[in-house]
Amino acid sequence: MSAWDLAGCLSASSVLKGDIEAGRAAHAYLFAGPAGTIKRALADVFMRALHCESDRDRPCGVCPSCRRHLAGEHPDVHVLEAVKSAIGVDEVRSLLAAISVRPLTSDKHLVLLPQAGKLTPQAQNALLKTLEEPTGDVVFILLADSPRELLPTVNSRVRLVRFVLPTVKETEDALVKSGMETGRARLLSRLSGGDMDLARRMDADKEYWALRERVKRALAELSGPASSAPCARLLKDDKDGALPILEDAARDAMVYPDDPDAVKSLDMASVIEQYAPLGQTFLEGVMSLKMRVSSNVSWVNALECLFMDISGGKTLWQP
Ligand SMILES: [Zn+2]
């Protein structure tokens, strides 16, 4: 797996890799896209590649320059973070002073502004002159949620690279590429909605998987109204965690008859199949469960009502 193979926004990744391979890096970039995309991670890879001393497969990860980057110690990298709510003109002037001298260990300064949207208009104007008259030994990388966060004059001087959220399939492929077993990667990418960070956190969370097993067991053991109470007690301590899992399972049961491939809860396939004929009732029951819990009905009692509804009984409780 190369450093460029990050989950999400393959188009941005290939644009930047293409610029490196063709040796035609622009003097200023704007990476624009919502939170949850890989702007910062890809900026780090791109900066390593710009400084890399290897003559192929940049960034190589092993040359002295790559090692300085990976250790966070490259003297020609300048990161201007927003310490306060805005980045003002004085901070930009200090930055410009720092890059007015020759780079120390490479042929160019790299300037990263991770929250470029926080530059005040005056700070953007201070930056503009340098963007308009590139010196050839500096590359600027500005990150923002949208190009609209920056002045039109700044936008016209930067190469815009758009970032979009990865699809579920792209995240699945990236997890497989990173060495994960295919079934696990498919399950995690679907449960996380394609959010790579969330997928990795879920993967490592043993309690979460134990809870999914308890929900699965409660649903599987539900065999009629009489079993509602004991099955509800299986989840008595799981109010916050079990609700979203039950909601996913109910939605899956609803979509299963028309589109079995759209199911998210692949680890509960047998349960989803079991409840498919009751999909609508199951989902309405989960919605009622949420409402009851928010109106202070005890979790176990409200859960028992749901289990009554989906096991052939009839709840007497009315909202
Ligand atoms: Zn290198």
Coordinates of C-alpha atoms and ligand atoms in Angstrom, one line a residue:
M1 CA 0.0 0.0 0.0
S2 CA 1.5 3.4 -1.0
A3 CA 1.2 6.5 1.1
W4 CA -1.3 7.8 -1.5
D5 CA -3.8 5.0 -0.9
L6 CA -5.8 6.8 1.8
A7 CA -9.5 6.1 2.0
G8 CA -11.7 8.6 0.3
C9 CA -11.4 11.1 -2.5
L10 CA -9.5 9.1 -5.0
S11 CA -9.8 11.9 -7.5
A12 CA -7.9 14.4 -5.3
S13 CA -5.3 11.8 -4.5
S14 CA -4.7 11.1 -8.2
V15 CA -4.6 14.8 -9.1
L16 CA -1.8 15.5 -6.6
K17 CA 0.1 12.3 -7.4
G18 CA -0.1 13.3 -11.1
D19 CA 1.4 16.7 -10.3
I20 CA 4.3 15.0 -8.4
E21 CA 5.0 12.5 -11.1
A22 CA 4.9 15.1 -13.9
G23 CA 7.1 17.5 -11.8
R24 CA 4.6 20.3 -12.3
A25 CA 3.5 21.3 -8.8
A26 CA 1.7 24.6 -8.6
H27 CA 3.0 27.3 -6.3
A28 CA -0.3 27.3 -4.3
Y29 CA -3.1 24.9 -3.7
L30 CA -6.5 25.1 -2.1
F31 CA -7.8 21.8 -0.8
A32 CA -11.6 22.3 -0.4
G33 CA -14.0 19.9 1.1
P34 CA -16.1 19.1 4.2
A35 CA -14.9 17.8 7.5
G36 CA -14.5 14.0 7.4
T37 CA -12.5 14.1 4.1
I38 CA -8.8 13.5 4.1
K39 CA -7.5 17.0 3.3
R40 CA -5.0 17.1 6.1
A41 CA -3.8 13.5 5.7
L42 CA -3.3 14.0 2.0
A43 CA -1.6 17.4 2.5
D44 CA 1.0 15.5 4.7
V45 CA 1.6 12.9 1.9
F46 CA 1.8 15.6 -0.7
M47 CA 4.3 17.7 1.3
R48 CA 6.5 14.6 1.8
A49 CA 6.3 13.9 -1.9
L50 CA 7.3 17.5 -2.8
H51 CA 10.5 17.2 -0.7
C52 CA 11.3 13.5 -1.3
E53 CA 14.8 12.8 -2.6
S54 CA 13.9 9.6 -4.3
D55 CA 13.7 9.6 -8.1
R56 CA 10.6 7.4 -8.1
D57 CA 7.6 6.4 -6.0
R58 CA 7.6 9.7 -4.0
P59 CA 7.2 9.9 -1.1
C60 CA 9.6 7.0 -0.5
G61 CA 9.3 7.2 3.3
V62 CA 13.0 6.4 3.8
C63 CA 15.1 9.2 2.4
P64 CA 16.5 11.8 4.9
S65 CA 13.8 14.3 3.9
C66 CA 10.9 11.8 4.3
R67 CA 12.3 10.8 7.7
R68 CA 12.4 14.5 8.8
H69 CA 8.8 14.9 7.7
L70 CA 7.6 11.7 9.4
A71 CA 9.3 12.9 12.6
G72 CA 7.6 16.3 12.3
E73 CA 11.1 17.9 12.2
H74 CA 11.5 19.3 8.6
P75 CA 12.9 22.8 8.9
D76 CA 11.4 24.0 5.6
V77 CA 7.8 23.1 6.6
H78 CA 5.8 25.9 8.1
V79 CA 2.4 25.2 9.5
L80 CA 0.2 28.2 10.5
E81 CA -2.5 26.9 12.8
A82 CA -5.3 29.1 14.1
V83 CA -4.5 29.6 17.7
K84 CA -7.4 32.0 18.2
S85 CA -10.7 32.2 16.4
A86 CA -9.1 34.0 13.5
I87 CA -5.7 34.2 11.8
G88 CA -4.6 37.8 11.6
V89 CA -2.3 39.9 9.5
D90 CA 0.6 39.8 12.0
E91 CA 0.7 36.0 12.0
V92 CA 0.8 36.0 8.2
R93 CA 3.6 38.7 8.2
S94 CA 5.7 36.5 10.6
L95 CA 5.1 33.6 8.2
L96 CA 6.2 35.5 5.2
A97 CA 9.4 36.7 7.0
A98 CA 10.2 33.0 7.8
I99 CA 10.0 32.0 4.1
S100 CA 11.9 35.1 2.9
V101 CA 15.2 33.3 3.6
R102 CA 16.5 30.4 1.5
P103 CA 15.2 26.9 2.5
L104 CA 17.6 25.1 4.8
T105 CA 17.7 21.5 3.7
S106 CA 15.7 21.4 0.5
D107 CA 14.8 23.4 -2.6
K108 CA 11.6 24.8 -1.3
H109 CA 9.6 26.0 1.7
L110 CA 6.2 24.3 2.2
V111 CA 3.5 26.3 3.9
L112 CA 0.4 24.6 5.3
L113 CA -2.6 26.5 6.5
P114 CA -4.9 23.9 7.9
Q115 CA -7.7 26.3 8.6
A116 CA -7.4 28.8 5.8
G117 CA -11.0 29.8 6.2
K118 CA -10.0 31.5 9.5
L119 CA -7.7 34.0 7.7
T120 CA -9.1 37.5 8.1
P121 CA -9.6 39.4 4.9
Q122 CA -6.6 41.6 5.8
A123 CA -4.5 38.5 6.4
Q124 CA -5.6 37.1 3.0
N125 CA -4.6 40.4 1.4
A126 CA -1.2 40.2 3.1
L127 CA -0.7 36.7 1.6
L128 CA -2.0 37.8 -1.8
K129 CA 1.2 39.6 -3.0
T130 CA 3.2 36.4 -2.4
L131 CA 0.6 34.3 -4.2
E132 CA 0.6 36.7 -7.1
E133 CA 4.3 36.8 -7.5
P134 CA 5.6 33.3 -6.8
T135 CA 9.3 33.1 -6.0
G136 CA 9.6 29.5 -7.1
D137 CA 10.9 28.3 -3.8
V138 CA 7.7 28.0 -1.9
V139 CA 4.5 26.0 -2.2
F140 CA 1.4 27.0 -0.3
I141 CA -1.3 24.5 0.7
L142 CA -4.5 26.0 2.1
L143 CA -7.2 23.8 3.5
A144 CA -10.8 25.0 3.8
D145 CA -14.3 23.5 3.9
S146 CA -15.3 25.5 0.8
P147 CA -13.6 28.0 -1.6
R148 CA -16.2 30.5 -0.5
E149 CA -14.4 30.9 2.7
L150 CA -11.6 32.8 0.9
L151 CA -11.6 36.0 -1.1
P152 CA -12.1 35.7 -4.9
T153 CA -8.7 37.2 -5.4
V154 CA -7.1 34.4 -3.4
N155 CA -9.2 31.7 -5.2
S156 CA -7.9 33.0 -8.5
R157 CA -4.3 32.5 -7.5
V158 CA -4.5 28.9 -6.2
R159 CA -5.0 25.5 -7.8
L160 CA -8.3 24.2 -6.5
V161 CA -8.4 20.5 -5.5
R162 CA -11.9 19.4 -4.4
F163 CA -12.4 16.8 -1.8
V164 CA -15.6 14.8 -1.5
L165 CA -16.6 12.3 1.2
P166 CA -15.6 8.7 0.2
T167 CA -18.3 6.3 -0.8
V168 CA -19.0 3.2 1.3
K169 CA -17.4 1.1 -1.5
E170 CA -14.2 3.3 -1.6
T171 CA -13.8 2.9 2.2
E172 CA -14.4 -0.9 1.9
D173 CA -11.7 -1.1 -0.8
A174 CA -9.3 1.0 1.2
L175 CA -9.8 -1.2 4.3
V176 CA -9.1 -4.3 2.2
K177 CA -6.0 -2.7 0.7
S178 CA -4.8 -2.0 4.2
G179 CA -5.0 -5.8 5.0
M180 CA -8.4 -6.2 6.5
E181 CA -10.5 -9.4 5.6
T182 CA -13.1 -8.6 3.0
G183 CA -16.2 -9.5 5.0
R184 CA -15.1 -7.4 8.0
A185 CA -14.2 -4.5 5.7
R186 CA -17.6 -4.6 4.0
L187 CA -19.4 -4.7 7.4
L188 CA -17.3 -1.8 8.9
S189 CA -17.6 0.4 5.8
R190 CA -21.4 0.0 5.9
L191 CA -21.8 0.5 9.6
S192 CA -19.7 3.6 9.5
G193 CA -21.4 5.0 6.4
G194 CA -18.0 5.2 4.7
D195 CA -16.3 7.2 7.5
M196 CA -12.8 5.7 7.6
D197 CA -11.9 7.0 11.0
L198 CA -15.2 5.8 12.5
A199 CA -14.7 2.4 10.8
R200 CA -11.3 2.0 12.4
R201 CA -12.5 3.0 15.9
M202 CA -15.4 0.6 15.6
D203 CA -13.0 -2.2 14.6
A204 CA -11.0 -1.8 17.7
D205 CA -14.0 -1.4 20.1
K206 CA -14.5 -4.8 21.8
E207 CA -17.4 -3.6 23.9
Y208 CA -19.3 -2.5 20.7
W209 CA -19.0 -6.0 19.2
A210 CA -20.1 -7.6 22.5
L211 CA -23.2 -5.3 22.5
R212 CA -24.0 -6.2 18.9
E213 CA -23.9 -9.9 19.9
R214 CA -26.3 -9.2 22.8
V215 CA -28.7 -7.4 20.5
K216 CA -28.5 -10.2 18.0
R217 CA -29.1 -12.8 20.8
A218 CA -32.1 -10.8 22.2
L219 CA -33.8 -10.7 18.8
A220 CA -33.0 -14.3 18.0
E221 CA -34.3 -15.6 21.2
L222 CA -37.6 -13.7 21.0
S223 CA -40.1 -16.4 20.3
G224 CA -43.4 -14.9 21.4
P225 CA -44.9 -12.4 23.8
A226 CA -43.9 -14.4 26.8
S227 CA -40.2 -14.1 26.0
S228 CA -40.4 -10.2 25.6
A229 CA -39.5 -9.5 29.2
P230 CA -36.5 -11.9 29.5
C231 CA -35.1 -10.8 26.1
A232 CA -35.5 -7.1 27.1
R233 CA -33.6 -7.8 30.3
L234 CA -30.6 -9.1 28.2
L235 CA -30.2 -5.4 27.2
K236 CA -31.1 -3.8 30.4
D237 CA -27.8 -1.8 30.7
D238 CA -27.4 -1.0 27.1
K239 CA -29.9 1.9 26.5
D240 CA -27.6 4.3 24.6
G241 CA -25.6 1.7 22.6
A242 CA -28.5 -0.6 21.7
L243 CA -30.9 1.9 20.2
P244 CA -28.9 2.7 17.0
I245 CA -28.1 -1.0 16.5
L246 CA -31.9 -1.8 16.8
E247 CA -32.7 1.0 14.4
D248 CA -30.2 -0.2 11.8
A249 CA -31.6 -3.8 12.2
A250 CA -35.2 -2.6 11.7
R251 CA -34.2 -0.6 8.6
D252 CA -32.3 -3.6 7.3
A253 CA -35.3 -5.9 7.9
M254 CA -37.4 -3.4 5.9
V255 CA -35.1 -3.2 2.9
Y256 CA -34.1 -6.9 2.9
P257 CA -37.1 -8.3 0.8
D258 CA -36.5 -5.8 -2.0
D259 CA -32.7 -5.4 -1.9
P260 CA -30.8 -7.9 0.3
D261 CA -27.5 -6.3 -0.9
A262 CA -28.4 -3.0 0.8
V263 CA -28.3 -4.5 4.3
K264 CA -25.8 -2.9 6.7
S265 CA -25.9 -5.3 9.6
L266 CA -24.2 -8.1 7.8
D267 CA -23.2 -9.7 11.1
M268 CA -26.9 -10.2 11.9
A269 CA -28.0 -11.7 8.6
S270 CA -30.0 -14.5 10.2
V271 CA -31.9 -12.1 12.4
I272 CA -32.5 -9.6 9.6
E273 CA -34.0 -12.5 7.5
Q274 CA -36.1 -13.6 10.4
Y275 CA -37.7 -10.1 10.9
A276 CA -38.0 -9.2 7.2
P277 CA -41.7 -10.0 7.1
L278 CA -42.2 -7.6 10.0
G279 CA -39.9 -4.8 8.7
Q280 CA -42.5 -2.0 8.9
T281 CA -43.7 -3.1 12.4
F282 CA -40.1 -3.4 13.6
L283 CA -39.2 0.1 12.4
E284 CA -42.4 1.7 13.8
G285 CA -41.7 -0.1 17.0
V286 CA -38.2 1.3 17.3
M287 CA -39.5 4.8 16.6
S288 CA -42.1 4.3 19.4
L289 CA -39.3 3.0 21.6
K290 CA -37.3 6.2 21.1
M291 CA -40.3 8.3 21.9
R292 CA -41.1 6.4 25.0
V293 CA -37.6 6.6 26.3
S294 CA -37.5 10.3 25.7
S295 CA -40.7 10.7 27.6
N296 CA -39.2 9.0 30.6
V297 CA -40.6 5.5 30.3
S298 CA -38.0 3.1 31.7
W299 CA -35.7 1.6 29.1
V300 CA -36.5 -2.0 29.9
N301 CA -40.3 -1.4 29.9
A302 CA -40.1 0.4 26.6
L303 CA -37.9 -2.3 25.1
E304 CA -40.4 -4.9 26.3
C305 CA -43.1 -3.0 24.4
L306 CA -41.1 -3.2 21.2
F307 CA -40.4 -6.9 21.7
M308 CA -44.1 -7.5 22.3
D309 CA -44.9 -5.7 19.1
I310 CA -42.5 -7.7 16.9
S311 CA -43.2 -11.1 18.5
G312 CA -47.0 -11.2 17.9
G313 CA -48.2 -9.6 21.1
K314 CA -50.0 -6.2 21.3
T315 CA -48.6 -3.4 23.4
L316 CA -51.2 -1.9 25.8
W317 CA -49.1 1.1 26.5
Q318 CA -50.1 4.2 24.5
P319 CA -48.1 7.4 24.1
Ligands
ZN1 ZN 11.6 10.2 0.3

